[in-house]
Amino acid sequence: MSFPLDCLFCSFASGEKSVDLVGQNGSAVAFRDINPQAPLHVLVIPREHYADVATLAGAEPQVLADLVTLAQEVALDQGDGDYRLVFNSGPTAGQSVYHVHGHVLGGKRLGWTPA
Ligand code: AMP
Ligand code: ZN
């Protein structure tokens, strides 16, 4: 599989760099965020490289659907099944890695103050 040489998440998805997967399906893989912001904080990423969620939605809507299905499976496996799914899109919104990833957050009653 070809992928940007400098993309960390591509190297996780391809297995070139090892990461503990907490779930996967044909389109997507899930692993724990290195800097968790909640008791459950897992990233779900497509196996193929897309920069952000809108690009993925336009190109491969079924892969985005599979990503959301994986997020729910992780939330059920790791907790009570409730979760928040966040896609930071663009630097002002906090995106720092330009391989699309959904943050699966849960494990406690979540606040609502991203500001
Ligand atoms: P964002 O800021 O929305 O682009 O999210 C990127 C996320 O990737 C952050 O929450 C980081 O903590 C996480 N992250 C960065 N490097 C790693 C890594 N090596 N393993 C797991 N998560 C990582
Ligand atoms: Zn990538």
GROMACS .gro file of C-alpha atoms and ligand atoms in nm:
model
  139
    1MET     CA    1   0.000   0.000   0.000
    2SER     CA    2   0.137   0.344  -0.084
    3PHE     CA    3   0.100   0.625   0.169
    4PRO     CA    4   0.263   0.955   0.254
    5LEU     CA    5   0.607   0.874   0.395
    6ASP     CA    6   0.563   1.119   0.679
    7CYS     CA    7   0.216   1.008   0.793
    8LEU     CA    8   0.229   0.845   1.136
    9PHE     CA    9  -0.127   0.716   1.114
   10CYS     CA   10  -0.064   0.553   0.775
   11SER     CA   11   0.225   0.367   0.933
   12PHE     CA   12  -0.004   0.251   1.217
   13ALA     CA   13  -0.274   0.141   0.970
   14SER     CA   14  -0.028  -0.049   0.752
   15GLY     CA   15   0.147  -0.215   1.048
   16GLU     CA   16   0.481  -0.057   0.959
   17LYS     CA   17   0.483   0.097   1.308
   18SER     CA   18   0.334  -0.110   1.585
   19VAL     CA   19   0.040   0.014   1.784
   20ASP     CA   20  -0.202  -0.178   2.004
   21LEU     CA   21  -0.527  -0.202   1.811
   22VAL     CA   22  -0.843  -0.207   2.022
   23GLY     CA   23  -1.062  -0.279   1.718
   24GLN     CA   24  -1.061  -0.303   1.343
   25ASN     CA   25  -1.271  -0.383   1.040
   26GLY     CA   26  -1.205  -0.399   0.667
   27SER     CA   27  -1.194  -0.021   0.634
   28ALA     CA   28  -1.067   0.115   0.964
   29VAL     CA   29  -0.854   0.054   1.272
   30ALA     CA   30  -0.882   0.182   1.630
   31PHE     CA   31  -0.609   0.254   1.887
   32ARG     CA   32  -0.580   0.446   2.214
   33ASP     CA   33  -0.491   0.816   2.201
   34ILE     CA   34  -0.144   0.874   2.347
   35ASN     CA   35  -0.274   1.177   2.540
   36PRO     CA   36  -0.619   1.073   2.665
   37GLN     CA   37  -0.873   1.344   2.745
   38ALA     CA   38  -1.130   1.105   2.897
   39PRO     CA   39  -1.126   0.756   3.054
   40LEU     CA   40  -1.213   0.624   2.707
   41HIS     CA   41  -1.020   0.803   2.433
   42VAL     CA   42  -0.965   0.597   2.120
   43LEU     CA   43  -0.887   0.714   1.767
   44VAL     CA   44  -1.063   0.551   1.471
   45ILE     CA   45  -0.888   0.597   1.136
   46PRO     CA   46  -0.943   0.467   0.783
   47ARG     CA   47  -0.678   0.227   0.654
   48GLU     CA   48  -0.636   0.455   0.352
   49HIS     CA   49  -0.509   0.810   0.376
   50TYR     CA   50  -0.756   1.100   0.360
   51ALA     CA   51  -0.674   1.437   0.508
   52ASP     CA   52  -1.004   1.515   0.679
   53VAL     CA   53  -1.355   1.385   0.731
   54ALA     CA   54  -1.521   1.582   0.449
   55THR     CA   55  -1.263   1.457   0.198
   56LEU     CA   56  -1.327   1.102   0.315
   57ALA     CA   57  -1.705   1.148   0.300
   58GLY     CA   58  -1.685   1.274  -0.056
   59ALA     CA   59  -1.450   1.003  -0.178
   60GLU     CA   60  -1.553   0.693   0.019
   61PRO     CA   61  -1.880   0.736   0.211
   62GLN     CA   62  -1.896   0.364   0.296
   63VAL     CA   63  -1.553   0.385   0.460
   64LEU     CA   64  -1.680   0.673   0.674
   65ALA     CA   65  -1.983   0.462   0.766
   66ASP     CA   66  -1.749   0.175   0.861
   67LEU     CA   67  -1.546   0.418   1.072
   68VAL     CA   68  -1.857   0.520   1.266
   69THR     CA   69  -1.958   0.155   1.311
   70LEU     CA   70  -1.611   0.082   1.453
   71ALA     CA   71  -1.639   0.377   1.692
   72GLN     CA   72  -1.963   0.234   1.832
   73GLU     CA   73  -1.813  -0.115   1.862
   74VAL     CA   74  -1.516   0.024   2.056
   75ALA     CA   75  -1.750   0.215   2.289
   76LEU     CA   76  -1.947  -0.105   2.353
   77ASP     CA   77  -1.632  -0.314   2.403
   78GLN     CA   78  -1.455  -0.066   2.630
   79GLY     CA   79  -1.743   0.094   2.817
   80ASP     CA   80  -2.118   0.131   2.842
   81GLY     CA   81  -2.167   0.197   2.471
   82ASP     CA   82  -2.219   0.573   2.503
   83TYR     CA   83  -1.962   0.788   2.329
   84ARG     CA   84  -1.884   1.120   2.166
   85LEU     CA   85  -1.730   1.108   1.819
   86VAL     CA   86  -1.525   1.418   1.730
   87PHE     CA   87  -1.348   1.509   1.407
   88ASN     CA   88  -1.130   1.814   1.453
   89SER     CA   89  -1.113   1.965   1.105
   90GLY     CA   90  -0.852   2.229   1.034
   91PRO     CA   91  -0.593   2.390   1.261
   92THR     CA   92  -0.828   2.637   1.427
   93ALA     CA   93  -1.048   2.346   1.535
   94GLY     CA   94  -0.745   2.165   1.676
   95GLN     CA   95  -0.654   1.923   1.398
   96SER     CA   96  -0.285   1.835   1.430
   97VAL     CA   97  -0.266   1.508   1.234
   98TYR     CA   98  -0.378   1.522   0.870
   99HIS     CA   99  -0.489   1.161   0.837
  100VAL     CA  100  -0.856   1.174   0.923
  101HIS     CA  101  -0.933   1.037   1.269
  102GLY     CA  102  -1.239   1.032   1.487
  103HIS     CA  103  -1.186   1.079   1.860
  104VAL     CA  104  -1.407   0.829   2.046
  105LEU     CA  105  -1.457   0.981   2.391
  106GLY     CA  106  -1.645   0.840   2.687
  107GLY     CA  107  -1.613   0.654   3.013
  108LYS     CA  108  -1.760   0.935   3.222
  109ARG     CA  109  -2.029   1.201   3.200
  110LEU     CA  110  -1.878   1.440   2.947
  111GLY     CA  111  -1.886   1.818   2.976
  112TRP     CA  112  -1.971   2.045   2.686
  113THR     CA  113  -1.712   2.322   2.695
  114PRO     CA  114  -1.461   2.292   2.411
  115ALA     CA  115  -1.385   2.667   2.423
  116AMP     P1  116  -0.606   1.606   1.644
  116AMP     O1  117  -0.537   1.710   1.729
  116AMP     O2  118  -0.755   1.614   1.642
  116AMP     O3  119  -0.545   1.605   1.505
  116AMP     O4  120  -0.576   1.467   1.711
  116AMP     C1  121  -0.454   1.401   1.699
  116AMP     C2  122  -0.446   1.308   1.814
  116AMP     O5  123  -0.344   1.215   1.788
  116AMP     C3  124  -0.412   1.376   1.946
  116AMP     O6  125  -0.518   1.356   2.039
  116AMP     C4  126  -0.282   1.306   1.989
  116AMP     O7  127  -0.277   1.286   2.128
  116AMP     C5  128  -0.289   1.177   1.911
  116AMP     N1  129  -0.160   1.115   1.885
  116AMP     C6  130  -0.049   1.176   1.836
  116AMP     N2  131   0.051   1.086   1.827
  116AMP     C7  132   0.002   0.967   1.868
  116AMP     C8  133   0.055   0.836   1.883
  116AMP     N3  134   0.183   0.809   1.853
  116AMP     N4  135  -0.025   0.738   1.930
  116AMP     C9  136  -0.153   0.764   1.962
  116AMP     N5  137  -0.210   0.886   1.951
  116AMP    C10  138  -0.134   0.986   1.906
  117ZN      ZN  139  -0.202   0.879   0.645
   0.00000   0.00000   0.00000
